[in-house]
mmCIF file of C-alpha atoms in Angstrom:
data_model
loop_
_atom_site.group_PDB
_atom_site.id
_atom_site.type_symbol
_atom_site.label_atom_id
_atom_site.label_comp_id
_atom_site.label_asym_id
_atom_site.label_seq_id
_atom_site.Cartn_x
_atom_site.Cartn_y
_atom_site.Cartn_z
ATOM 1 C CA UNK A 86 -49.491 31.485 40.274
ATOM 2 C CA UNK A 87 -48.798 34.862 39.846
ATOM 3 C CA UNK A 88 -46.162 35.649 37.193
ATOM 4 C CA UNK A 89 -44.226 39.296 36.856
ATOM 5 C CA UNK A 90 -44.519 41.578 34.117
ATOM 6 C CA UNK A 91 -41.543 40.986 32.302
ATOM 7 C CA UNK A 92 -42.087 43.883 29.877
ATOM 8 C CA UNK A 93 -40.280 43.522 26.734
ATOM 9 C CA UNK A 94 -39.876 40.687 24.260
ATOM 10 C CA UNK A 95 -38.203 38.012 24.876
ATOM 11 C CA UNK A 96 -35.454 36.033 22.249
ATOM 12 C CA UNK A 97 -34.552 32.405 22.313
ATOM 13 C CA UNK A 98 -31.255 31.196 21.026
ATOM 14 C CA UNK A 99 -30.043 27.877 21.544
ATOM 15 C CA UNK A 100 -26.464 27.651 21.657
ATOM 16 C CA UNK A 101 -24.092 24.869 19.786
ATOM 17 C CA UNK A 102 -22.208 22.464 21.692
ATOM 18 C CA UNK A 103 -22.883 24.929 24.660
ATOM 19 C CA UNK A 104 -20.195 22.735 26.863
ATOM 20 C CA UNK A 105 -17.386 23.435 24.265
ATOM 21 C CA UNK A 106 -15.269 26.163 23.363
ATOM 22 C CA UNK A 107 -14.611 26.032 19.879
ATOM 23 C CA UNK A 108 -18.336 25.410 18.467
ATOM 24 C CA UNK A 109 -20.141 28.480 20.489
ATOM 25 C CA UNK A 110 -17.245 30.897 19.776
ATOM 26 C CA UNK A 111 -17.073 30.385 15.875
ATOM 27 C CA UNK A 112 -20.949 29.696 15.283
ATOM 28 C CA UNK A 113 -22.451 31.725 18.173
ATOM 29 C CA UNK A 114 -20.506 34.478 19.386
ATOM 30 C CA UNK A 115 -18.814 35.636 15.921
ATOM 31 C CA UNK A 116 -22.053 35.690 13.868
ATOM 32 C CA UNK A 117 -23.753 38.113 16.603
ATOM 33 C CA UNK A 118 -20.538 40.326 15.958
ATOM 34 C CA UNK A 119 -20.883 40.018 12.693
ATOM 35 C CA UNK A 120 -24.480 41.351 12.441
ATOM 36 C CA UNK A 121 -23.181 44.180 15.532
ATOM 37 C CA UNK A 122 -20.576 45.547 12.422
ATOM 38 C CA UNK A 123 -23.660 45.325 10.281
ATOM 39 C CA UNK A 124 -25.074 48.121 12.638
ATOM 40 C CA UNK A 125 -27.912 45.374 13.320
ATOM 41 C CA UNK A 126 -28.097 45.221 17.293
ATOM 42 C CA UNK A 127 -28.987 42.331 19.932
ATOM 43 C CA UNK A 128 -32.286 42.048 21.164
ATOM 44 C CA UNK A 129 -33.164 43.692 24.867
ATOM 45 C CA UNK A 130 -33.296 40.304 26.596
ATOM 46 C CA UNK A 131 -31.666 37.496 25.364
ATOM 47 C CA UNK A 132 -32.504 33.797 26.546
ATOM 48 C CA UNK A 133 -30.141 31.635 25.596
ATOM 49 C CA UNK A 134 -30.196 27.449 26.139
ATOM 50 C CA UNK A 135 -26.580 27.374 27.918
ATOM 51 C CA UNK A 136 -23.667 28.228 27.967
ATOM 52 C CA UNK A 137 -20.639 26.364 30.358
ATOM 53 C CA UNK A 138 -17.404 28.441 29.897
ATOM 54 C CA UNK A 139 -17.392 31.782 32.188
ATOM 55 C CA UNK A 140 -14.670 33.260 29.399
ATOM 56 C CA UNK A 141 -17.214 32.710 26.854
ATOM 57 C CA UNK A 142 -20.159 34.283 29.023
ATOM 58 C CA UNK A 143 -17.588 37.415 29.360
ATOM 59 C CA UNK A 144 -17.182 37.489 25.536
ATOM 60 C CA UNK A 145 -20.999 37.837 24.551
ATOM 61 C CA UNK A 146 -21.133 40.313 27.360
ATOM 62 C CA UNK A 147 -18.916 42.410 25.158
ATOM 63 C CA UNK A 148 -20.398 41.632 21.906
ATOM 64 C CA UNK A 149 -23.882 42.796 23.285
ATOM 65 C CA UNK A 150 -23.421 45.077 25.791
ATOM 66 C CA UNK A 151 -26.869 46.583 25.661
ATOM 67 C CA UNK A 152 -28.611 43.314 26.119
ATOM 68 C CA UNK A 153 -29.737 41.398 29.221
ATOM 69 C CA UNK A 154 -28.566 37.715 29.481
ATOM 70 C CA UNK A 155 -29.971 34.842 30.427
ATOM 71 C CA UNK A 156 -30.150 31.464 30.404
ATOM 72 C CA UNK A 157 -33.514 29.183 28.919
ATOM 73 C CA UNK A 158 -31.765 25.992 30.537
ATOM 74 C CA UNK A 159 -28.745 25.326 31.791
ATOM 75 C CA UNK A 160 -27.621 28.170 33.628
ATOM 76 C CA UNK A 161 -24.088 28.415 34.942
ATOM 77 C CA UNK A 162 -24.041 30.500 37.691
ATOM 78 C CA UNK A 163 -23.168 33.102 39.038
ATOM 79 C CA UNK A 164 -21.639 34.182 35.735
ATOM 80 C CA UNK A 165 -24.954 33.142 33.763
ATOM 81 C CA UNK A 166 -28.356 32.910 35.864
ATOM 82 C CA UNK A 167 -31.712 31.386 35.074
ATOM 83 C CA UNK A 168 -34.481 33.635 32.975
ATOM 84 C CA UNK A 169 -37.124 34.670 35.498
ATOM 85 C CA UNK A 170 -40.297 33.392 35.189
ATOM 86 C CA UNK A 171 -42.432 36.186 33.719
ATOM 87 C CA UNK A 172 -45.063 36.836 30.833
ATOM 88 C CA UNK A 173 -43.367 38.999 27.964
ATOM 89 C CA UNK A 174 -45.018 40.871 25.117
ATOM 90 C CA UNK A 175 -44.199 38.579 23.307
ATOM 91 C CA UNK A 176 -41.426 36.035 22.915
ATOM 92 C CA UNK A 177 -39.194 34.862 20.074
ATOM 93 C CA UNK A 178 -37.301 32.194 18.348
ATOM 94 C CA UNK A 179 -34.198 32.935 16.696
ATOM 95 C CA UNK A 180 -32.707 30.031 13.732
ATOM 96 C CA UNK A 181 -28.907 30.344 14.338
ATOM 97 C CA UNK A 182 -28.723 27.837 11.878
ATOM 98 C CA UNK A 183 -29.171 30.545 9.132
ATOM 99 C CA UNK A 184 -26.222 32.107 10.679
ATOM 100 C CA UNK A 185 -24.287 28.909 11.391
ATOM 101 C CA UNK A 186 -20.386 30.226 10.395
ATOM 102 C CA UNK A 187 -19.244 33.815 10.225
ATOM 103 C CA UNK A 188 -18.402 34.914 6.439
ATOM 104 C CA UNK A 189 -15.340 36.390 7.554
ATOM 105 C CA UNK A 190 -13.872 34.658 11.089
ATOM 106 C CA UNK A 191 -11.069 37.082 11.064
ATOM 107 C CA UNK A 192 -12.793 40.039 11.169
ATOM 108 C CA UNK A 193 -15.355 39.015 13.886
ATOM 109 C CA UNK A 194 -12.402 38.110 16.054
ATOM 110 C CA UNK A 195 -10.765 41.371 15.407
ATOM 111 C CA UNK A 196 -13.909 42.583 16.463
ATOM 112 C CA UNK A 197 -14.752 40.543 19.522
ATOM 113 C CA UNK A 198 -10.885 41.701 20.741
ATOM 114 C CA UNK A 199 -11.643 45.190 20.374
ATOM 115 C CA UNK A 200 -14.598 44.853 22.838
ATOM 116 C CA UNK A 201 -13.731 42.325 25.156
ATOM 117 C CA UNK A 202 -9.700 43.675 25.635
ATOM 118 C CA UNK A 203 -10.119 47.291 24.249
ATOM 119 C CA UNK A 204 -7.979 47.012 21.466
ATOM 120 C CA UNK A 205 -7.651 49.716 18.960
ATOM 121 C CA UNK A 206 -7.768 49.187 15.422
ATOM 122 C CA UNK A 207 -4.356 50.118 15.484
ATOM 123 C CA UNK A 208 -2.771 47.993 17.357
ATOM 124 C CA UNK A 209 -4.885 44.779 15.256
ATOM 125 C CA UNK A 210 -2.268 46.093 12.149
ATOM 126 C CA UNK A 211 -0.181 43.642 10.878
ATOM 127 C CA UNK A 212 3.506 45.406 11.330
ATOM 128 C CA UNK A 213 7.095 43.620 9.905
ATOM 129 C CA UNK A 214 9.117 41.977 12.250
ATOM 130 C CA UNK A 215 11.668 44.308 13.839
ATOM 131 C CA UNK A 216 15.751 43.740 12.477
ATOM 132 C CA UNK A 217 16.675 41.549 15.923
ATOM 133 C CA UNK A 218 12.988 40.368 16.865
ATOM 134 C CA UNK A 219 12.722 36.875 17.245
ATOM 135 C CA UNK A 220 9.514 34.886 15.733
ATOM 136 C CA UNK A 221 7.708 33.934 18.692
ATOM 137 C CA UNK A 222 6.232 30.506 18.638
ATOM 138 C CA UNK A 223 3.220 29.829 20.948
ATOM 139 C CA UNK A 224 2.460 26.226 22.403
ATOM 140 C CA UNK A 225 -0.996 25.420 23.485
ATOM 141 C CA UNK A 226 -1.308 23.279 26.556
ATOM 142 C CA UNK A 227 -4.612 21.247 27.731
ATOM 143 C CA UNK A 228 -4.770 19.915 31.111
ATOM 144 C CA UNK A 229 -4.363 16.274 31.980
ATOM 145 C CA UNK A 230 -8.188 15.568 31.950
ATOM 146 C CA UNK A 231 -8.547 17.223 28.288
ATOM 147 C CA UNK A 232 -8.837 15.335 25.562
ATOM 148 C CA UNK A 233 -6.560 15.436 21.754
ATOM 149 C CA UNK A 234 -3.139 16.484 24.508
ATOM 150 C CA UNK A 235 -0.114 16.657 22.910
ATOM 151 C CA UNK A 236 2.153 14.379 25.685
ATOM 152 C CA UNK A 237 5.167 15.164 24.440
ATOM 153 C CA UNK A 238 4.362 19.575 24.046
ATOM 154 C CA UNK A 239 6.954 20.715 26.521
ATOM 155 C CA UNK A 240 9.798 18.898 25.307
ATOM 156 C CA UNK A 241 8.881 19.853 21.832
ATOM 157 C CA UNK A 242 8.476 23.316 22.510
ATOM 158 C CA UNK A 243 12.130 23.086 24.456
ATOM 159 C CA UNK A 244 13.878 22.423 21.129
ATOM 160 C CA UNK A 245 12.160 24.451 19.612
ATOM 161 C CA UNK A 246 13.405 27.543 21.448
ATOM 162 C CA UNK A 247 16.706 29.244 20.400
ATOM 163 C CA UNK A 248 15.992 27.431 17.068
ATOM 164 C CA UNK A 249 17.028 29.579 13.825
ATOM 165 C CA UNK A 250 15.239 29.316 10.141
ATOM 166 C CA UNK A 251 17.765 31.407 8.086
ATOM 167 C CA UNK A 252 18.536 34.524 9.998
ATOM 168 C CA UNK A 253 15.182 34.295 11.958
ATOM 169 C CA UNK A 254 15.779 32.875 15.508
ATOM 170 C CA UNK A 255 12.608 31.326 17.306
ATOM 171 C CA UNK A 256 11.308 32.383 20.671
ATOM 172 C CA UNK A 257 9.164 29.372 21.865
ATOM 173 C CA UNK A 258 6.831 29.091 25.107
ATOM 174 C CA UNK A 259 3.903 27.057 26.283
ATOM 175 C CA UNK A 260 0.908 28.776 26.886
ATOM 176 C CA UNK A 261 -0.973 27.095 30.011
ATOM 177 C CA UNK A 262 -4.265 25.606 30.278
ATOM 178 C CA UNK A 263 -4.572 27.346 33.807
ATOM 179 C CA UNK A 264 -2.322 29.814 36.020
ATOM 180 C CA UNK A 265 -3.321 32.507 33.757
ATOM 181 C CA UNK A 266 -6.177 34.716 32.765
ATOM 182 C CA UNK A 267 -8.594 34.008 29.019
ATOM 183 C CA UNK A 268 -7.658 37.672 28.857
ATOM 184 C CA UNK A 269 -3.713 37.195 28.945
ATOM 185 C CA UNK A 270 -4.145 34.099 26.940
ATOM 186 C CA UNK A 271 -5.798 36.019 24.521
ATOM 187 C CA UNK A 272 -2.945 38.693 24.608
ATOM 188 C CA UNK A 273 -0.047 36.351 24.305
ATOM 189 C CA UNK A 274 -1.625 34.603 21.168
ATOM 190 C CA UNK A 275 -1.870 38.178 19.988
ATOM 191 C CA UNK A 276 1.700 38.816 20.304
ATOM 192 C CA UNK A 277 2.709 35.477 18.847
ATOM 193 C CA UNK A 278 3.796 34.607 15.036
ATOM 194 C CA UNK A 279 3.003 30.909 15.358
ATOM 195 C CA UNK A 280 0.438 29.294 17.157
ATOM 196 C CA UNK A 281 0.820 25.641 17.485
ATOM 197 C CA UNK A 282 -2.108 23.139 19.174
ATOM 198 C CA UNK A 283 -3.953 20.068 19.027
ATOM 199 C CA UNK A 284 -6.786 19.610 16.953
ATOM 200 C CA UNK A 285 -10.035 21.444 18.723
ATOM 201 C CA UNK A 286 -11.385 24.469 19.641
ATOM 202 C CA UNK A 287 -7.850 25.464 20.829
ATOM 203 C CA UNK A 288 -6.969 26.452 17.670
ATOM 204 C CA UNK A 289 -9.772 29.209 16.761
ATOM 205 C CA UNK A 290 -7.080 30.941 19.140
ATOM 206 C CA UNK A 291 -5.097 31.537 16.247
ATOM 207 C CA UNK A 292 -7.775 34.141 15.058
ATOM 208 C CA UNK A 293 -6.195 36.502 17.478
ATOM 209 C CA UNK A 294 -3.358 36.785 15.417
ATOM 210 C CA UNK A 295 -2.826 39.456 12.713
ATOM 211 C CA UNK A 296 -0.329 37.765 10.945
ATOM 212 C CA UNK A 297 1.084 34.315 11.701
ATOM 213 C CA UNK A 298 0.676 30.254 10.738
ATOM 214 C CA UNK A 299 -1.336 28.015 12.706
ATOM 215 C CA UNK A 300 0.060 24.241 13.140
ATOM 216 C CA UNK A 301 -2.043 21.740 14.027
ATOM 217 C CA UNK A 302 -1.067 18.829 15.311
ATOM 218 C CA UNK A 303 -3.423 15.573 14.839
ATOM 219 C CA UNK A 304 -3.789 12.048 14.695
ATOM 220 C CA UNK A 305 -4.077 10.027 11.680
ATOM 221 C CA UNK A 306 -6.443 8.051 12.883
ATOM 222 C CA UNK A 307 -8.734 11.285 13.231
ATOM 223 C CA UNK A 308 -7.859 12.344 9.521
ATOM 224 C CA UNK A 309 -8.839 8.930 8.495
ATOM 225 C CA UNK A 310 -11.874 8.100 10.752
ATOM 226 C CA UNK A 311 -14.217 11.352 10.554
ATOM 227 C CA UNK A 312 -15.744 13.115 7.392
ATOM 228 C CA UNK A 313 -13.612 14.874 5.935
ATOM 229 C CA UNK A 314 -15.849 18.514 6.027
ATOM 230 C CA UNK A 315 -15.566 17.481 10.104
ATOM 231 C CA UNK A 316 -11.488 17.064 10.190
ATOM 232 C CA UNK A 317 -10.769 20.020 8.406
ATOM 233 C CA UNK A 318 -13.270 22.977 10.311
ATOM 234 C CA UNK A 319 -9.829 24.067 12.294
ATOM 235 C CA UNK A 320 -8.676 24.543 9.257
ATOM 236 C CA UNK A 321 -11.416 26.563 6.959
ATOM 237 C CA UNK A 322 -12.214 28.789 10.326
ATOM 238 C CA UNK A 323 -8.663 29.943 10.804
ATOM 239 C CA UNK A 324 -8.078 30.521 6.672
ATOM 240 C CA UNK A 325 -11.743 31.959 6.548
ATOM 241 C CA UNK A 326 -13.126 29.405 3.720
ATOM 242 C CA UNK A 327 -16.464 28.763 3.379
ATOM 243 C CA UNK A 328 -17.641 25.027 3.511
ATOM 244 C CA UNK A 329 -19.006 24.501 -0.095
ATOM 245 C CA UNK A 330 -16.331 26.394 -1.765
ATOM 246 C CA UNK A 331 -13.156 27.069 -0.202
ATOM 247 C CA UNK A 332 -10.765 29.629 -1.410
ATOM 248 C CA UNK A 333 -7.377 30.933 -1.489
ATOM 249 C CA UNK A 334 -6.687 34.130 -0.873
ATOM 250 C CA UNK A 335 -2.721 35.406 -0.999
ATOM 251 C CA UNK A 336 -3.300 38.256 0.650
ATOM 252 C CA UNK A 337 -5.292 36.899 3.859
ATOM 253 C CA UNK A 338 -2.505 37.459 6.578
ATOM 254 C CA UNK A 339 -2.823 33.706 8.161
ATOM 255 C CA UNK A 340 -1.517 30.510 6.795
ATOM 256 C CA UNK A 341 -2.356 26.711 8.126
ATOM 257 C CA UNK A 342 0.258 23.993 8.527
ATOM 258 C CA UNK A 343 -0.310 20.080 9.607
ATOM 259 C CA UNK A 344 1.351 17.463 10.894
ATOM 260 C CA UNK A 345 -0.319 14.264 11.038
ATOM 261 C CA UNK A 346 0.638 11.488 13.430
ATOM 262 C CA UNK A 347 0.666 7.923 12.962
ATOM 263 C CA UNK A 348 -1.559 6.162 15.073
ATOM 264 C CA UNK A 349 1.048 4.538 16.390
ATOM 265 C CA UNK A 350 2.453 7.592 18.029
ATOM 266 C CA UNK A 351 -1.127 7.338 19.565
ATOM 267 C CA UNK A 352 -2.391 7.085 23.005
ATOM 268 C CA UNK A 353 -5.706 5.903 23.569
ATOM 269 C CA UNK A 354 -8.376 7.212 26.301
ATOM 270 C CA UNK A 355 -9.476 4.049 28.170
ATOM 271 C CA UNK A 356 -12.393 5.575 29.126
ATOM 272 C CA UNK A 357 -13.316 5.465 25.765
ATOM 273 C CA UNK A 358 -11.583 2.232 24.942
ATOM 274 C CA UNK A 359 -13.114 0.697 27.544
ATOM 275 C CA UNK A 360 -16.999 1.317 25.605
ATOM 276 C CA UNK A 361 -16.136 -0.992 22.977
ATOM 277 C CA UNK A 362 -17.341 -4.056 22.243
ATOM 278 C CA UNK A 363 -14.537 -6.658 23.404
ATOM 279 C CA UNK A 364 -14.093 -7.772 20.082
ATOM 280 C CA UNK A 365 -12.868 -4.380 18.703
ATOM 281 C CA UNK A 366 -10.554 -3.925 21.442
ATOM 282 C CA UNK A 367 -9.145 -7.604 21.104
ATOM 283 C CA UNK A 368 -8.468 -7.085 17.373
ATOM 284 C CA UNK A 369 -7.196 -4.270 17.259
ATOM 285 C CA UNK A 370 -4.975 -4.389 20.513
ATOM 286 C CA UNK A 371 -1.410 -3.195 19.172
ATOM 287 C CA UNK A 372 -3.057 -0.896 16.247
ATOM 288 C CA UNK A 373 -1.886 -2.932 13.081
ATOM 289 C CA UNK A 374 -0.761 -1.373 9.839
ATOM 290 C CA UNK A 375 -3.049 1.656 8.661
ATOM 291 C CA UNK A 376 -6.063 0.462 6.563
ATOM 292 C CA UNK A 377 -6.105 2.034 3.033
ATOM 293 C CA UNK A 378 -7.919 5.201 2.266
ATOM 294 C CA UNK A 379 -10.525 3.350 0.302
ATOM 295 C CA UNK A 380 -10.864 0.502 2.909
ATOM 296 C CA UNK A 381 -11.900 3.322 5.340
ATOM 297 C CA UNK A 382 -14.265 4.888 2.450
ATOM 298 C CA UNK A 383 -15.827 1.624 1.740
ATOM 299 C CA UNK A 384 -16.839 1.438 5.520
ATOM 300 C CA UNK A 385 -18.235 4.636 5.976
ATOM 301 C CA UNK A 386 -22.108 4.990 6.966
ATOM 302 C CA UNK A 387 -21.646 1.111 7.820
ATOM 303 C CA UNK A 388 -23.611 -0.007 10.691
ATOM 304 C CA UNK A 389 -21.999 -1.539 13.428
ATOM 305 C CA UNK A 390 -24.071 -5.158 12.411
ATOM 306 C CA UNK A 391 -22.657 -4.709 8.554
ATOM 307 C CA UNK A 392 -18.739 -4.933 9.630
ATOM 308 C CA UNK A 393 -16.673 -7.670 9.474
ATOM 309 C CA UNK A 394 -14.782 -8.737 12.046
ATOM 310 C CA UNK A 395 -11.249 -8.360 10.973
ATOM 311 C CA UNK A 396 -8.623 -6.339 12.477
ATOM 312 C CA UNK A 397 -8.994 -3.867 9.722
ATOM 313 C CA UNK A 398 -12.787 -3.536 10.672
ATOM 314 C CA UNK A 399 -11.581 -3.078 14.347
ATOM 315 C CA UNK A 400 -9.285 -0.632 13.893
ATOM 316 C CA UNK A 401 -11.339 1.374 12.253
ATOM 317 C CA UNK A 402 -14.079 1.208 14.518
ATOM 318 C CA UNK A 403 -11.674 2.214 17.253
ATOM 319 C CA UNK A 404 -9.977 5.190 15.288
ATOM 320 C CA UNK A 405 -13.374 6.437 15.055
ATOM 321 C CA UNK A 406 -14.738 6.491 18.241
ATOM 322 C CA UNK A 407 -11.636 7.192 20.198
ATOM 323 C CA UNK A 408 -9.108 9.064 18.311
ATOM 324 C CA UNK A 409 -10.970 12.620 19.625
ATOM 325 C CA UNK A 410 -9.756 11.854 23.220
ATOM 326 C CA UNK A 411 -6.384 10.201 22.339
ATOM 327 C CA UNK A 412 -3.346 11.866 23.316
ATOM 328 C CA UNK A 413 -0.363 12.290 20.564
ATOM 329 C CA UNK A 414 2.707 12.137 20.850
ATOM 330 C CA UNK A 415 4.263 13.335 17.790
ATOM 331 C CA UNK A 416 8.200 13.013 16.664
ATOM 332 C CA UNK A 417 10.731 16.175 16.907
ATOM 333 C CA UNK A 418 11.743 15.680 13.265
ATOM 334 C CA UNK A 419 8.377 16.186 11.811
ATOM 335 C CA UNK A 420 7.183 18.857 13.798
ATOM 336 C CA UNK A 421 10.451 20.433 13.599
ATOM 337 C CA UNK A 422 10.395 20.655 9.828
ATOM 338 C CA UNK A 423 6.542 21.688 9.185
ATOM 339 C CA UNK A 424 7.825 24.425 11.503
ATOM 340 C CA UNK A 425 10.347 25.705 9.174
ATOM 341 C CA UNK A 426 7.666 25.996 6.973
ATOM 342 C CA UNK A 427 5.574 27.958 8.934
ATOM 343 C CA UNK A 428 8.249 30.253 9.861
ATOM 344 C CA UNK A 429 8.786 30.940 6.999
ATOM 345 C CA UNK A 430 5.818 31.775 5.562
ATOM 346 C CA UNK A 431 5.478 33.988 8.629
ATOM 347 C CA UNK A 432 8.217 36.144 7.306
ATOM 348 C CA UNK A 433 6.972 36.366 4.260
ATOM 349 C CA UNK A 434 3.895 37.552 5.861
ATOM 350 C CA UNK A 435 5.238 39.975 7.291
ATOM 351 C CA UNK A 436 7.580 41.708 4.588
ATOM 352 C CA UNK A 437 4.353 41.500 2.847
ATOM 353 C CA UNK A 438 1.980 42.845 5.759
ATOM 354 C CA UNK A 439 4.136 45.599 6.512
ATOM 355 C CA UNK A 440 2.626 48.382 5.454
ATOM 356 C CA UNK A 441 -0.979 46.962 5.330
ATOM 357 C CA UNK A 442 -4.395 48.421 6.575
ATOM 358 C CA UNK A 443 -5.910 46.800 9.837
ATOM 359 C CA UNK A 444 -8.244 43.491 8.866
#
C-alpha cells in the first residue's frame, strides 16, 4: 500500500497508567512542563500510547501547544485520534522513565494552571487571610462506581461547616465528581485552604493550592497492606519530596495531614471480594483484630502457596488486594480533630505567606 509523506519526525511516548488520573498528571504531564520552563520544547508530532481522561488530553494541549497529538494505541476519540499511517523522517523513542516524577510538583502545577486557565503569576501568590474570611475547606467527592469513596463525606463535611478553630470559622463544601467543569474544579481547589480526599489521584488536586493542608483520608488496611514507598506517593507529590530522600522544607507553602481508618470502619468492593479464593473470604469474614506490623512484614513478597491459612494470613491477603476499592467510612471525632490541625497550620501559613513571592 501506499503510505503518505508524513514529513517530520515522529516521537513515541508511552504514557503511565494512561486510564488513571493521578499517575499521567504527576509523571507525564508535569515533567513535559517542567522541561517547557527549562525553555526545552515538545517535539512537532507527538505519538503517545493513550490517554483516557478528555481533562487530561486538554491539559497536555496546553503544556505543548505547538505540538501535534496523537495517539500510538488507544485513542480516545474525538478528543484524542489515532496517528495516521505515514512514513516519517525518522521516528523516535522517548524513556519517560528518566523523567519519571517532577523535581518540583508545585511549580509544574503552577505552571500547567497558568496555561490551561490563564492564570497570572499574580494571582498563584500566596496572600493572608482577610480579618472576617473564613478558611474554606474543600471536600472531594467520587462517584458511586469509584473506588477508595469516602461514604460518610457529606455528613462529615456538614459538621464541618460553621465550625470555628480559635477565631477562624470554617467554610466547608463538597466538590462534585460531576455537574461541574475540570476547569471550575480546578478553580475552586484554587480558592480553597484545605483540601480533603480519599487516597488517589484526587489528591494531586491539592497542587492547585498556593497555600493550604491536604488531608487524606485512608484505610488502615491500605497503610498496612502495600509498600510503604506505594502508600505514601499522595503524600511526597503534594509536599514535593523526592523518593530516596525526602525533605522538609518550612517554608514550602503546603502541609499534609492523615487520618487512618480502622478496617473496621471499612467497606469492602465485592467485586473484588468476590476474586478470592473462598478460603480467604471465609476466614476473614468479620475482619478480626489488626495483625501486627511485623506479622504483615514477615508476609511480604510471600507467595500465595507459602501462607498459612489462618485468619491472620486471610486478612491480610484481603487488605491487600481489596482495600484500593473499599469505601471508608471514617468517625466525626477523628477527622474533626486532624482538621484542627490542619487549620491551623493553614493560618500559620498564611501569616507566614503573606508577603511572599509567587512559587
Amino acid at each position: 500500500p501506499r503510505y503518505r509523506d508524513g514529513g517530520e519526525a515522529l516521537t513515541l511516548l508511552w504514557t503511565p497508567w494512561e486510564q488513571g488520573y493521578g499517575d499521567p498528571l504527576i509523571r507525564f504531564i508535569a515533567p513535559l512542563a517542567e522541561q517547557r520552563l527549562e525553555g526545552r520544547e515538545a517535539p512537532s508530532i507527538l505519538a503517545i500510547s493513550g490517554l483516557r481522561k478528555p481533562n487530561l488530553i486538554e491539559r497536555l494541549r496546553a503544556v505543548v501547544p505547538h505540538s501535534t497529538l496523537c495517539a500510538s494505541e488507544r485513542p480516545s476519540p474525538p478528543h484524542l485520534e489515532r496517528c495516521p499511517s505515514a512514513c516519517y523522517r525518522d521516528v523516535r523513542v522517548c524513556d519517560m522513565n528518566r523523567m519519571r516524577e517532577p523535581s518540583h510538583p508545585l511549580r509544574a502545577m503552577a505552571a500547567i494552571d497558568r496555561w490551561w486557565l490563564n492564570v497570572s503569576v499574580a494571582e498563584q501568590a500566596p496572600a493572608p487571610l482577610g480579618a472576617n474570611e473564613p478558611v474554606r475547606v474543600l471536600w472531594a467527592e467520587r462517584l458511586p462506581s469509584q473506588r477508595r469513596r469516602i461514604l460518610n463525606l457529606r455528613e462529615l463535611a456538614s459538621r464541618c461547616d460553621g465550625m470555628r478553630v480559635g477565631s477562624a470559622r470554617l467554610s466547608c463544601a463538597v466538590l462534585p465528581s460531576t455537574e461541574i467543569s475540570p476547569e471550575e474544579k480546578a478553580r475552586r481547589v484554587r480558592a480553597a485552604h484545605v483540601f480533603v480526599s480519599g487516597y488517589g489521584g484526587d489528591e494531586l488536586n491539592a497542587l492547585h493550592m498556593r497555600a493550604g493542608a491536604l488531608l487524606e483520608i485512608v484505610s488502615e488496611a491500605f497503610v498496612k497492606s502495600q509498600a510503604k514507598w506505594f502508600a505514601r506517593n499522595s503524600e511526597r507529590y503534594v509536599l514535593g519530596q523526592g523518593r530516596m530522600a525526602p525533605k522538609e522544607d518550612p517554608s514550602y507553602p503546603l502541609r499534609f495531614f492523615r487520618v487512618v481508618v480502622e478496617a473496621a470502619r471499612t467497606e469492602w468492593d465485592p467485586s473484588c471480594t468476590k476474586t478470592l479464593p473462598a478460603w480467604v473470604r471465609q476466614r476473614a469474614a468479620g475482619l478480626p483484630s489488626s495483625p501486627s506490623r511485623s506479622r504483615f512484614e514477615s508476609h511480604a513478597g510471600e507467595g500465595l502457596g507459602a501462607r498459612g491459612r489462618s485468619v491472620e494470613n486471610a486478612t491480610f491477603l484481603l487488605w491487600q488486594a481489596c482495600s484500593p476499592r473499599a469505601g471508608l467510612r471514617p468517625e466525626w471525632a477523628t477527622v474533626g480533630e486532624t482538621l484542627r490541625k490542619a487549620v491551623a497550620a493553614v493560618l500559620e501559613l498564611h501569616a507566614q505567606f503573606g508577603a511572599s513571592e509567587p512559587v
